[in-house]
Coordinates of C-alpha atoms and ligand atoms in Angstrom, one line a residue:
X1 CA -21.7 76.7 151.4
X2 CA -22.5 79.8 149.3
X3 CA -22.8 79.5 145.9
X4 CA -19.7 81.2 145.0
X5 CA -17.5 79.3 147.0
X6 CA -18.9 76.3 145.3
X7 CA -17.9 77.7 142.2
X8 CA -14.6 78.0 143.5
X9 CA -14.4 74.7 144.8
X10 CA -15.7 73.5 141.9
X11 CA -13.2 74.9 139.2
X12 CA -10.3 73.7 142.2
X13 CA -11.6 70.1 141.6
X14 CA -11.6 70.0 138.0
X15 CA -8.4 71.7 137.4
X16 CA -7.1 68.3 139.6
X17 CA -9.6 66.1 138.3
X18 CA -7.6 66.8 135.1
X19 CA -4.5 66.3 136.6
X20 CA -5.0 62.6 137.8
X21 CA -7.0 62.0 134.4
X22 CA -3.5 62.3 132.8
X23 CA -1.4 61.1 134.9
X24 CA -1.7 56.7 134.8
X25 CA -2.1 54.6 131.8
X26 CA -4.2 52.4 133.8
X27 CA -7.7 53.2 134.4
X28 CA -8.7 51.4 137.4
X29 CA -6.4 53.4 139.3
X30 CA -7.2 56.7 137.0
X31 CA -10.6 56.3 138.3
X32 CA -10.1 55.5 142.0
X33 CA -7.9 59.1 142.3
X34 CA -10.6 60.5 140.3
X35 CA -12.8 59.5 142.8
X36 CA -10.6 60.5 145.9
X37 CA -10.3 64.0 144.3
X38 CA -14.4 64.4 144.2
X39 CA -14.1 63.9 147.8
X40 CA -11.4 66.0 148.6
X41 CA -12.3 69.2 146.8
X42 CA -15.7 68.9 145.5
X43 CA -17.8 68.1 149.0
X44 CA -18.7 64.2 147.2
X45 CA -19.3 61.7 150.5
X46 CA -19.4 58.6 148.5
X47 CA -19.2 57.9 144.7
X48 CA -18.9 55.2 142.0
X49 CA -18.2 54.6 138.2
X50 CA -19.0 51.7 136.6
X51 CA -18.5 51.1 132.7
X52 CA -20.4 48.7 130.7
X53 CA -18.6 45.7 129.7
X54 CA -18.1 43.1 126.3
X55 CA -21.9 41.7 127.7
X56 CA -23.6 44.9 128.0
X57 CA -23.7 44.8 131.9
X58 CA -22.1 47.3 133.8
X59 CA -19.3 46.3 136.1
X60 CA -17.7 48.1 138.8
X61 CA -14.6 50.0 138.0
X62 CA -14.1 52.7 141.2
X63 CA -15.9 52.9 144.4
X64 CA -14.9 55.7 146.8
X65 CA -16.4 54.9 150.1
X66 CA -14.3 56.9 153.0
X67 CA -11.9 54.2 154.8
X68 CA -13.5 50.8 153.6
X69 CA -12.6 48.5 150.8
X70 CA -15.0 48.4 148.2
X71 CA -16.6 45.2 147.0
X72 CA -16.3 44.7 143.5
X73 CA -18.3 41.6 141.5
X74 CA -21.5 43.5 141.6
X75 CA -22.9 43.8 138.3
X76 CA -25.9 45.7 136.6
X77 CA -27.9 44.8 134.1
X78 CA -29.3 47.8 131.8
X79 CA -32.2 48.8 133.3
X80 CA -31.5 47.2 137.0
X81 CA -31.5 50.0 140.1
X82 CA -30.6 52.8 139.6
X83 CA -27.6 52.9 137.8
X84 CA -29.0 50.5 135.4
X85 CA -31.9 52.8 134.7
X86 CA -29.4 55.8 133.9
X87 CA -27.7 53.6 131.4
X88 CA -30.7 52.4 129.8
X89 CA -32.1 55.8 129.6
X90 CA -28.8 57.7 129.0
X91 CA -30.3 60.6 131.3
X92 CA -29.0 62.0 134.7
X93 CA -31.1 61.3 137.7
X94 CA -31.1 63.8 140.3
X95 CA -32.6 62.7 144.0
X96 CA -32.5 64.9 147.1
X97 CA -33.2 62.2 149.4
X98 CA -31.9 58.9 148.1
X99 CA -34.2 56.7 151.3
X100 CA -37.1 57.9 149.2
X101 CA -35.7 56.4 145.9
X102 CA -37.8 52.5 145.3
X103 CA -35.5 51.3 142.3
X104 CA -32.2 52.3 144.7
X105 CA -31.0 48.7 145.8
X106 CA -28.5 49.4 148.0
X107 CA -26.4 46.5 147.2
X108 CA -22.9 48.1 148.2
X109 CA -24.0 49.4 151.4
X110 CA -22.3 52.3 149.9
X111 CA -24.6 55.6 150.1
X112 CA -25.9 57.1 152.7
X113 CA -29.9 57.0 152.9
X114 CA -30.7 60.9 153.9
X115 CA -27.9 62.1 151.5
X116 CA -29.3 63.5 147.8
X117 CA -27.6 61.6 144.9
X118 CA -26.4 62.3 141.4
X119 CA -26.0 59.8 139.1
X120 CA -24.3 60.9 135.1
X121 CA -24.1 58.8 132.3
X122 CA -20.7 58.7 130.5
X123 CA -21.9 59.0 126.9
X124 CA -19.2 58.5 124.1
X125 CA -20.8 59.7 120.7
X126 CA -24.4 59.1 121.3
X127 CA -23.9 55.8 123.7
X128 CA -23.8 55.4 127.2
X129 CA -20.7 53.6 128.1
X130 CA -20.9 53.9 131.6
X131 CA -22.5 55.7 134.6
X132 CA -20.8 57.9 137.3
X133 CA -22.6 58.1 141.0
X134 CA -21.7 60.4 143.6
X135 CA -23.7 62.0 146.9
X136 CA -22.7 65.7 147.5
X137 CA -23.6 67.3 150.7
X138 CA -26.9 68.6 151.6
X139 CA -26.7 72.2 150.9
X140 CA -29.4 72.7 148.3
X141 CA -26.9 73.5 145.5
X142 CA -27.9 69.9 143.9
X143 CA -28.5 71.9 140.3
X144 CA -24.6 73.7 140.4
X145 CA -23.2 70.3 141.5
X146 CA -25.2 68.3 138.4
X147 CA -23.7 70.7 136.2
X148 CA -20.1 70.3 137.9
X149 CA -20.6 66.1 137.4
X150 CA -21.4 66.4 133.9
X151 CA -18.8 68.2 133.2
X152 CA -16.5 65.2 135.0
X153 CA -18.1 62.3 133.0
X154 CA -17.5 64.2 130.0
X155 CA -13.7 64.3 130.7
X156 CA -14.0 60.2 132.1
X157 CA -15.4 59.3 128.8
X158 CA -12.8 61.1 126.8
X159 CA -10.0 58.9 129.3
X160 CA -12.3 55.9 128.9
X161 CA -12.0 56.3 125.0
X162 CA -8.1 56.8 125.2
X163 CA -7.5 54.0 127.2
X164 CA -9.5 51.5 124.9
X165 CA -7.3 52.9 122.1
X166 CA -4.6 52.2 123.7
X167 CA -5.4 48.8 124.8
X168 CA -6.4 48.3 121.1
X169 CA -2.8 49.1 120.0
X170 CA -1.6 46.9 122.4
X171 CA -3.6 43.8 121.8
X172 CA -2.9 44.7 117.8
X173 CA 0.7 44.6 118.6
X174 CA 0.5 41.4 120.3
X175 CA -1.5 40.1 117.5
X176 CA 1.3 41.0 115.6
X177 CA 4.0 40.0 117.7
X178 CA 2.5 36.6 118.0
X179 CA 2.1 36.4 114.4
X180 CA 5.4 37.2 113.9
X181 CA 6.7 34.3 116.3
X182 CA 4.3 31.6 114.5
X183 CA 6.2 33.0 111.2
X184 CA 9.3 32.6 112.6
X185 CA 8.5 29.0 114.1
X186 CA 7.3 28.5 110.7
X187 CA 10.4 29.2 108.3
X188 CA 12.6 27.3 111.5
X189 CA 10.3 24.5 112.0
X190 CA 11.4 21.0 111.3
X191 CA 9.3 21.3 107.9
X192 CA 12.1 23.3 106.4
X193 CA 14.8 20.9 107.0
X194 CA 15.2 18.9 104.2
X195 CA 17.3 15.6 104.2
X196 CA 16.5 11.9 104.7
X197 CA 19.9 10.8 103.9
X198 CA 21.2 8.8 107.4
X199 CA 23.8 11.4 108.5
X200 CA 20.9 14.2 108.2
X201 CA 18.1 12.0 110.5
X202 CA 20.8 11.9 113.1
X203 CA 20.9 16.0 112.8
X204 CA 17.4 15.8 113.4
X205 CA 17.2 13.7 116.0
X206 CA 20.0 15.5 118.2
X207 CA 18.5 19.1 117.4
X208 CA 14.9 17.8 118.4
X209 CA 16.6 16.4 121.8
X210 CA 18.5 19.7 122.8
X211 CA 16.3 22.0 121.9
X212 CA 14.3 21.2 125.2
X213 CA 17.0 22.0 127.5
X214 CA 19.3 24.7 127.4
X215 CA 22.8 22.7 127.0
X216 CA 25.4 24.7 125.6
X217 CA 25.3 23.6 121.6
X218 CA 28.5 23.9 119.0
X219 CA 27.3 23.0 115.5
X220 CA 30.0 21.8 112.9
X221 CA 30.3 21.8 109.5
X222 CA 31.4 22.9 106.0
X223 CA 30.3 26.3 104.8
X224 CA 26.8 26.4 103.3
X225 CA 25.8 22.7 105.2
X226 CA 23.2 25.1 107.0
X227 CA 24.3 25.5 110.5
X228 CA 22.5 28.7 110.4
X229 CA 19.3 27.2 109.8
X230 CA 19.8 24.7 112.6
X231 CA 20.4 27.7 115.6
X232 CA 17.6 28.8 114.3
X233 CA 15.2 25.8 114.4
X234 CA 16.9 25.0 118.2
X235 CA 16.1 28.0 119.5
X236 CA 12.4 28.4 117.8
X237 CA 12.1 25.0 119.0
X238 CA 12.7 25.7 122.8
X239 CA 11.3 26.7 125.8
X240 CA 12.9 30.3 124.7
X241 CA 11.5 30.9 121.5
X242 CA 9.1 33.3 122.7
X243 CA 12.2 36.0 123.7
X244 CA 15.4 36.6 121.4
X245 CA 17.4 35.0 119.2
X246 CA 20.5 37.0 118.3
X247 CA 22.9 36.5 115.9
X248 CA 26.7 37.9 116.5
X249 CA 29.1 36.8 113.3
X250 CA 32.5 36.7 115.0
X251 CA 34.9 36.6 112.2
X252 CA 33.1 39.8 110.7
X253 CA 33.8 42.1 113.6
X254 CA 37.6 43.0 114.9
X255 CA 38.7 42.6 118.3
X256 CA 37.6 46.1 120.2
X257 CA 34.4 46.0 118.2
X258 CA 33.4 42.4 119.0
X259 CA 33.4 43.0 123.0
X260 CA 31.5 46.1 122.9
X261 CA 29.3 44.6 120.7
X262 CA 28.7 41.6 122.7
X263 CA 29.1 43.3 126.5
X264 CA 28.0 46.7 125.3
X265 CA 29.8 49.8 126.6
X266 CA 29.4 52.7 128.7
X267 CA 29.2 56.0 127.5
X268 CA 32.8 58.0 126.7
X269 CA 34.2 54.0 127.0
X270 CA 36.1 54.8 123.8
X271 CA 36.4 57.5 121.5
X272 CA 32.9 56.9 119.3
X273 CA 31.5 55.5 122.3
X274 CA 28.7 58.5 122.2
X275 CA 26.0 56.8 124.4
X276 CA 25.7 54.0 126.3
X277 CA 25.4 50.7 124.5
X278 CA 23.7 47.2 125.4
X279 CA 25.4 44.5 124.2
X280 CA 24.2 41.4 122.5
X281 CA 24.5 39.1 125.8
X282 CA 22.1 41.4 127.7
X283 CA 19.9 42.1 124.5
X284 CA 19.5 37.8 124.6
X285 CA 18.8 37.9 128.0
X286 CA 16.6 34.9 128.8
X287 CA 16.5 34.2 124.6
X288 CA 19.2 32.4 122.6
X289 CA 22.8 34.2 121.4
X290 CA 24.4 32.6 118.9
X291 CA 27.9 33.0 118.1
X292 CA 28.7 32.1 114.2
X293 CA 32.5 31.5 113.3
X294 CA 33.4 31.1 116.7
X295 CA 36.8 29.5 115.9
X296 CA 37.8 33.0 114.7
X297 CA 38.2 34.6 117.9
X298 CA 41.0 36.3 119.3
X299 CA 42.4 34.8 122.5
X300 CA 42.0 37.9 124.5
X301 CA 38.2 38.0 123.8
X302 CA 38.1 34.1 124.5
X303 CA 39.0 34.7 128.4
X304 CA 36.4 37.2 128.3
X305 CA 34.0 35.0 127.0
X306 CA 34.6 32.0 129.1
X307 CA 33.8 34.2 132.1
X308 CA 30.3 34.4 131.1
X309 CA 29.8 30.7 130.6
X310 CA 31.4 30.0 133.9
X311 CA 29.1 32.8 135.3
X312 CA 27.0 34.2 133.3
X313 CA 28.4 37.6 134.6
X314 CA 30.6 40.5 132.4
X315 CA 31.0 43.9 132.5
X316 CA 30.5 46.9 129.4
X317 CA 33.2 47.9 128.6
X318 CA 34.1 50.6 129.8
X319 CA 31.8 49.9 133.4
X320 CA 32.1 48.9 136.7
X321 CA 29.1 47.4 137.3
X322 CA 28.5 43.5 136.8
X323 CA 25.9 42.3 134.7
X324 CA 24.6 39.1 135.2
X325 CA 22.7 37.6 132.3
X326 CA 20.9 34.0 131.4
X327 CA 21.5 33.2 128.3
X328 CA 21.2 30.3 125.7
X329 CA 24.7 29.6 123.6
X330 CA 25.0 28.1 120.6
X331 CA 28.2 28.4 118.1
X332 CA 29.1 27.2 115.2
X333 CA 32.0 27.0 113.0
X334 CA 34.1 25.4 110.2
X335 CA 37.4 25.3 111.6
X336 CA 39.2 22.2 112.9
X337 CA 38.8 23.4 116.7
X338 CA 40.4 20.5 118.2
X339 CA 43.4 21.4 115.8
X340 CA 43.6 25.1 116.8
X341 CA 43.7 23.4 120.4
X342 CA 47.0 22.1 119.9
X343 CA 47.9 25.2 118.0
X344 CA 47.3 26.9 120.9
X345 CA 45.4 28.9 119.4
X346 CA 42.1 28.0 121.1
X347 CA 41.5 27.8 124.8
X348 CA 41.4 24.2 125.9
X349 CA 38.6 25.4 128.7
X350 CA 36.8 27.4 126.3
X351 CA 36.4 24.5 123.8
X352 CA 35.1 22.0 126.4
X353 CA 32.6 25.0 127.8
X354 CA 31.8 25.2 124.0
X355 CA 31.5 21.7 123.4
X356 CA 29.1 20.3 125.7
X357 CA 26.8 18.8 122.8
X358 CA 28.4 18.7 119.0
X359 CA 26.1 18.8 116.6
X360 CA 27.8 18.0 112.7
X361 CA 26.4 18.8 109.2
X362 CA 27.6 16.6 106.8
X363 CA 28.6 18.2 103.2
X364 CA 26.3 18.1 100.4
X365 CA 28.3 15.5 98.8
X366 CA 28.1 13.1 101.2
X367 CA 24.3 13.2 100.8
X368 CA 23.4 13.4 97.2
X369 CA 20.2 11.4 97.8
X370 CA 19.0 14.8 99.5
X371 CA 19.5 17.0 96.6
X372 CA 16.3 16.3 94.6
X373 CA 14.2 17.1 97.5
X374 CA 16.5 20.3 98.2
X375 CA 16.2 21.5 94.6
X376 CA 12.6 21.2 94.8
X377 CA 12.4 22.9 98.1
X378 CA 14.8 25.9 97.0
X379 CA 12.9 26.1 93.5
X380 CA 9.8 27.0 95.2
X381 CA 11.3 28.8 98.0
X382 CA 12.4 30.7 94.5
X383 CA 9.5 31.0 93.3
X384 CA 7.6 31.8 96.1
X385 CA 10.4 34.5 96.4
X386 CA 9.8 36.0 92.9
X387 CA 6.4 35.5 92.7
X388 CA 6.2 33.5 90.0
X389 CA 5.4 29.9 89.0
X390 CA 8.7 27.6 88.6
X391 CA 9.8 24.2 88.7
X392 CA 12.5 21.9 88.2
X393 CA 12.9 19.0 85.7
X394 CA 14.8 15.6 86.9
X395 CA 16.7 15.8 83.8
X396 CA 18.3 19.3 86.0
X397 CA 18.1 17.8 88.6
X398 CA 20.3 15.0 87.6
X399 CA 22.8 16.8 86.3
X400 CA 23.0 18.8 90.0
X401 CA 23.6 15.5 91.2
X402 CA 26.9 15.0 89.8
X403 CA 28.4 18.1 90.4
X404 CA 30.3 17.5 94.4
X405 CA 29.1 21.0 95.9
X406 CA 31.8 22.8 98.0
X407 CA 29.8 25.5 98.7
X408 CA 27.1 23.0 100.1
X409 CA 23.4 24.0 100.2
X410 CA 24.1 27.5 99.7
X411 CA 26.1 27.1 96.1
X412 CA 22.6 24.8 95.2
X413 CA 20.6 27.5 96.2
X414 CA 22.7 30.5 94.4
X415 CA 22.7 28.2 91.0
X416 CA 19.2 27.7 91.1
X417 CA 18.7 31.5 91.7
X418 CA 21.1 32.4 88.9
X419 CA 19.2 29.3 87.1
X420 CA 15.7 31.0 87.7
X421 CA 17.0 34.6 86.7
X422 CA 18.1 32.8 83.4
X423 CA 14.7 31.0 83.1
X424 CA 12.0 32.9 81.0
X425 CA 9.4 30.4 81.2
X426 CA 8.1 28.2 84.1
X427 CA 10.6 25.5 83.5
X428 CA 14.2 25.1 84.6
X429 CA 15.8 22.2 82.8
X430 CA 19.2 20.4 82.0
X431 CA 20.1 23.5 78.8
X432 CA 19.2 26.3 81.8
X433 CA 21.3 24.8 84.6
X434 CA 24.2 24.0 81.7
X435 CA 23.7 28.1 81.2
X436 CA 25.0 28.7 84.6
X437 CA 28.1 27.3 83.8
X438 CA 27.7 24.8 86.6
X439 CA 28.6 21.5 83.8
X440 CA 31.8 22.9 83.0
X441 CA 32.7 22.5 87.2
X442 CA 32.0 18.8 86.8
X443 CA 34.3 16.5 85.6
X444 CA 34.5 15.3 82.2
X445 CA 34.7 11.6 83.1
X446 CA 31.3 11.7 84.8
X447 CA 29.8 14.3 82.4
X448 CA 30.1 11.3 79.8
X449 CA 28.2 9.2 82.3
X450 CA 24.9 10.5 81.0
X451 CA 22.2 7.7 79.5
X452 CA 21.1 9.1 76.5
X453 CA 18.5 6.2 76.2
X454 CA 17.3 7.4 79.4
X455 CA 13.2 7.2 79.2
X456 CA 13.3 10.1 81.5
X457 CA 15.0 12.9 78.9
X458 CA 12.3 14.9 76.7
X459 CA 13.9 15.1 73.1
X460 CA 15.4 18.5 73.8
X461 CA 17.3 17.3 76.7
X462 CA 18.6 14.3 74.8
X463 CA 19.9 16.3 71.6
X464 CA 21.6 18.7 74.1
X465 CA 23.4 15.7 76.2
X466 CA 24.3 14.3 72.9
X467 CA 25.7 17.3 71.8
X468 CA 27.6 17.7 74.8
X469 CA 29.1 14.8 75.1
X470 CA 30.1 15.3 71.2
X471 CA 31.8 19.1 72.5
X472 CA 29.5 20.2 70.0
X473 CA 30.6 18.7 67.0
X474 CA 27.1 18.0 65.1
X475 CA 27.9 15.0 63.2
X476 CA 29.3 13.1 66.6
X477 CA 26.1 14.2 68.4
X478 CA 23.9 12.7 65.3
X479 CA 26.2 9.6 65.8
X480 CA 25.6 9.1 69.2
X481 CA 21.9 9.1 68.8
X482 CA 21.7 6.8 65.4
X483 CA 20.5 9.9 63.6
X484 CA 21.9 11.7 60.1
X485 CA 24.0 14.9 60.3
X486 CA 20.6 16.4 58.6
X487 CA 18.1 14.9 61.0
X488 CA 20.1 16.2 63.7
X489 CA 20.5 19.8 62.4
X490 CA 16.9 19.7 61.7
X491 CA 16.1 19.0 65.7
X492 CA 18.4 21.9 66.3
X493 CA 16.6 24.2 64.5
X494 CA 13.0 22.8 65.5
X495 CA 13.6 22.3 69.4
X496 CA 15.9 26.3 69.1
X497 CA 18.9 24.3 70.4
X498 CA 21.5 27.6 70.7
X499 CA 24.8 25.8 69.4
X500 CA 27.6 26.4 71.7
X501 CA 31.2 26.6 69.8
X502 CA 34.1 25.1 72.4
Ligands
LIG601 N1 18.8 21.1 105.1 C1 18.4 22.2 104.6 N2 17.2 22.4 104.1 C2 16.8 23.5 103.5 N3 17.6 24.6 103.3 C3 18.8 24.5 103.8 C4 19.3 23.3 104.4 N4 20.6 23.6 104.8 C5 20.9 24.8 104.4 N5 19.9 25.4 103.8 C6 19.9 26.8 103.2 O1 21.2 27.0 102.7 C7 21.6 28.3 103.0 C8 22.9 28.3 103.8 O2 22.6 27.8 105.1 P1 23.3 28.4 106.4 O3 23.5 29.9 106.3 O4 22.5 27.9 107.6 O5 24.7 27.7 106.3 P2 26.0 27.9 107.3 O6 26.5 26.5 107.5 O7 25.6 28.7 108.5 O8 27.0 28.7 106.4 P3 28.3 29.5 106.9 O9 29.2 28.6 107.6 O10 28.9 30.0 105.6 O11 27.8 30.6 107.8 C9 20.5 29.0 103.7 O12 19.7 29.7 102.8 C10 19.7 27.8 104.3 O13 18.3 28.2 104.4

């Protein structure tokens, strides 16, 4: 081969060595075309790149040796044969004849013994990452073709370096993704649950037992008893918590809206329906949907839906094709479903496909014993929340006690917010709660029930149950705790009681 032609060749080969650079993320394969392409257009017989791995050795990453497979354990230490040596010494190595070569092992069988041999370290910055070997023909060009190689490892370092970025990104957004689940696991985790009361250990229990499998769940209760919480803390809790858990409020969305949400629809299904759409079943594919409010729907969209419990098949709207999905269901709601059954208003079917294990919150009231342990939990959820140090005195939390909660754990947790907002200091006690207007909810006849003698009031907490029981009247108040109209004015004054007139 003239020179010229080499040249030719030469530029042919790069321009495609290029090409296959670019075209796979993967760089075991990037490597083997890279490879195939010396051979095909740049006269290499046999070649080889290996890149130095986490332990400094250099492992085999391509080997391009005509029709046979490659072997590929073999490892070289820095410094061991001949690729070793050009990695230790981050120089080429140019032999004409690589028979007459004593440090070339021959472990791979690869070369052949009366062909020259070029081997190019792959340098990124100043450091040899790797080495690339090939054998050109014999046609005394060797210098040209050193030249050309060069050229190569430069661009395989560049690929190297992209491809260690990207698998940097990727191991970063695992990190992150895996992070993210353990947070998740966290806030759902049993630890968040609070209630010892009986009827709440039996919640426990259940959602601890069906979490494991993937039975069909329908949790009941009162608004606020925290059904939410428990979807959550089933499907974190299950053999699916590492895929999707989506949330679909049923009541919120109307009719039209609330299939293509869940089935998703094709595009130009509907006026507005620009694009095509996946819907919230195939979006929880192999994860967890949960379907809040579910005694809202509309009977039209309940035949729908028992379709894809039957079968775990539907349709976008919209498309003709048939989607099959595998998919977790839990609902909840607050309705009186066996009621609406009667009604007709509720598919029989659907509610036993619905039904298969009831879970049921009891209201707040029915466990009062829970709310000290609640307030304190919510308080330094709160706090936690407005990053800030609060807490809760039992003389509050007493008070929260006799009030019967209708909103259930979500009115606690909005008075204690409203009660924290309202709190300039660190403590939240009885006079703060009183300022969210939550004493004028409870009943008089239990709002008397207060012991002012109680060991557990601090004197500002005392005068201000004194005075309420008294509606304010001073003299009553002073009465009630065997104290003169002056001593009690003077407490008022010392302890910055702010009078309230009724
Ligand atoms: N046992 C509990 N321990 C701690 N926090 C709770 C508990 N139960 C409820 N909560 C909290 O109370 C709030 C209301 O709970 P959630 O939204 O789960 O109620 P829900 O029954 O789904 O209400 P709705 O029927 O109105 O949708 C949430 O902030 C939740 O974290």
């Amino acid at each position: 081969m003239t020179r010229a032609a080499l040249i030719e060749a030469e530029l042919e080969a790069l321009f495609r060595v290029g090409q296959v650079l670019s075209r796979s993320l993967k760089l075991q394969d990037t490597l083997q075309s890279l490879l195939q392409v010396l051979h095909d257009y740049a006269g290499m017989q046999h070649g080889m790149v290996t890149l130095r791995d986490h332990k400094g050795e250099l492992s085999i990453s391509a080997v391009y040796r005509g029709d046979r497979q490659a072997p590929s354990k073999v490892r070289y230490r820095p410094g061991e044969g001949i690729v070793g040596t050009i990695l230790q010494t981050g120089q080429p190595l140019i032999i004409e004849r690589i028979a007459d070569e004593p440090r070339f092992l021959d472990r791979l069988s690869l070369y052949d013994p009366k062909l020259p041999f070029i081997g190019i370290p792959i340098h990124l910055a100043d450091t040899a990452i790797g080495v690339l070997t090939a054998q050109p023909n014999n046609d005394g060009l060797l210098k040209d073709r050193t030249r050309f190689m060069e050229m190569v490892a430069q661009l395989v370092a560049q690929t190297v370096r992209l491809a260690n970025e990207i698998e940097e990104q990727r191991r970063d957004l695992t990190d992150e993704r895996d992070r993210l689940r353990r947070a998740m696991r966290g806030n759902y985790g049993f630890n968040n649950f609070i209630g010892h009361a009986p009827p709440m250990i039996r919640v426990f229990e259940l959602v601890r037992q069906v979490a494991k499998w993937n039975t069909t769940v329908l949790i009941r209760g009162e608004s606020g008893t925290g059904k939410e919480l428990i979807a959550n803390a089933i499907h974190y809790n299950s053999p699916r918590n590492s895929n999707e858990f989506i949330k679909v409020n049923c009541a919120a969305l109307p009719e039209n809206l609330l299939e293509s949400e869940l089935f998703g629809h094709e595009k130009g299904a509907f006026s507005g329906a620009i694009s095509q759409h996946k819907g919230r079943f195939e979006r929880a594919h192999e994860g967890t949907l949960f379907l809040d409010e579910i005694g809202d729907i509309p009977p039209a969209f309940q035949a729908k839906l028992l379709r894809v419990l039957q079968e775990g098949e539907f349709e976008r709207v919209g498309g003709r094709r048939t989607l099959k999905v595998d998919v977790r269901i839990i609902t909840a709601t607050n309705v009186d479903l066996e009621t609406q059954v009667e009604k007709n208003k509720f598919r029989e079917d659907l509610y036993y496909r619905l039904n298969v294990m009831p879970i049921t919150l009891p209201p707040l009231r029915e466990r009062t014993e829970d709310i000290p342990e609640l307030a304190q939990f919510l308080v330094h959820k709160l706090a936690k929340k407005q990053n800030r140090k609060l807490q809760i005195k039992d003389s509050a939390i007493r008070l929260l006690m006799r009030y019967n909660w209708p909103g259930n754990v979500r009115e606690l947790e909005n008075c204690l917010e409203r009660a924290a907002i309202l709190c300039e200091g660190e403590v939240i006690d009885r006079s703060i709660i009183c300022l969210t207007g939550l004493e004028e909810k409870i009943p008089q006849a239990s709002a008397q029930k207060i012991d002012l003698n109680d060991p557990n009031l601090d004197e500002r907490e005392r005068v201000i149950a004194a005075l309420e029981q008294a509606a304010w009247v001073q003299a009553k108040a002073a009465r009630l705790l065997n104290m003169t109209p002056r001593q009690i004015a003077y407490r008022i004054q010392r302890l910055k009681i702010e009078l309230q007139h009724i």
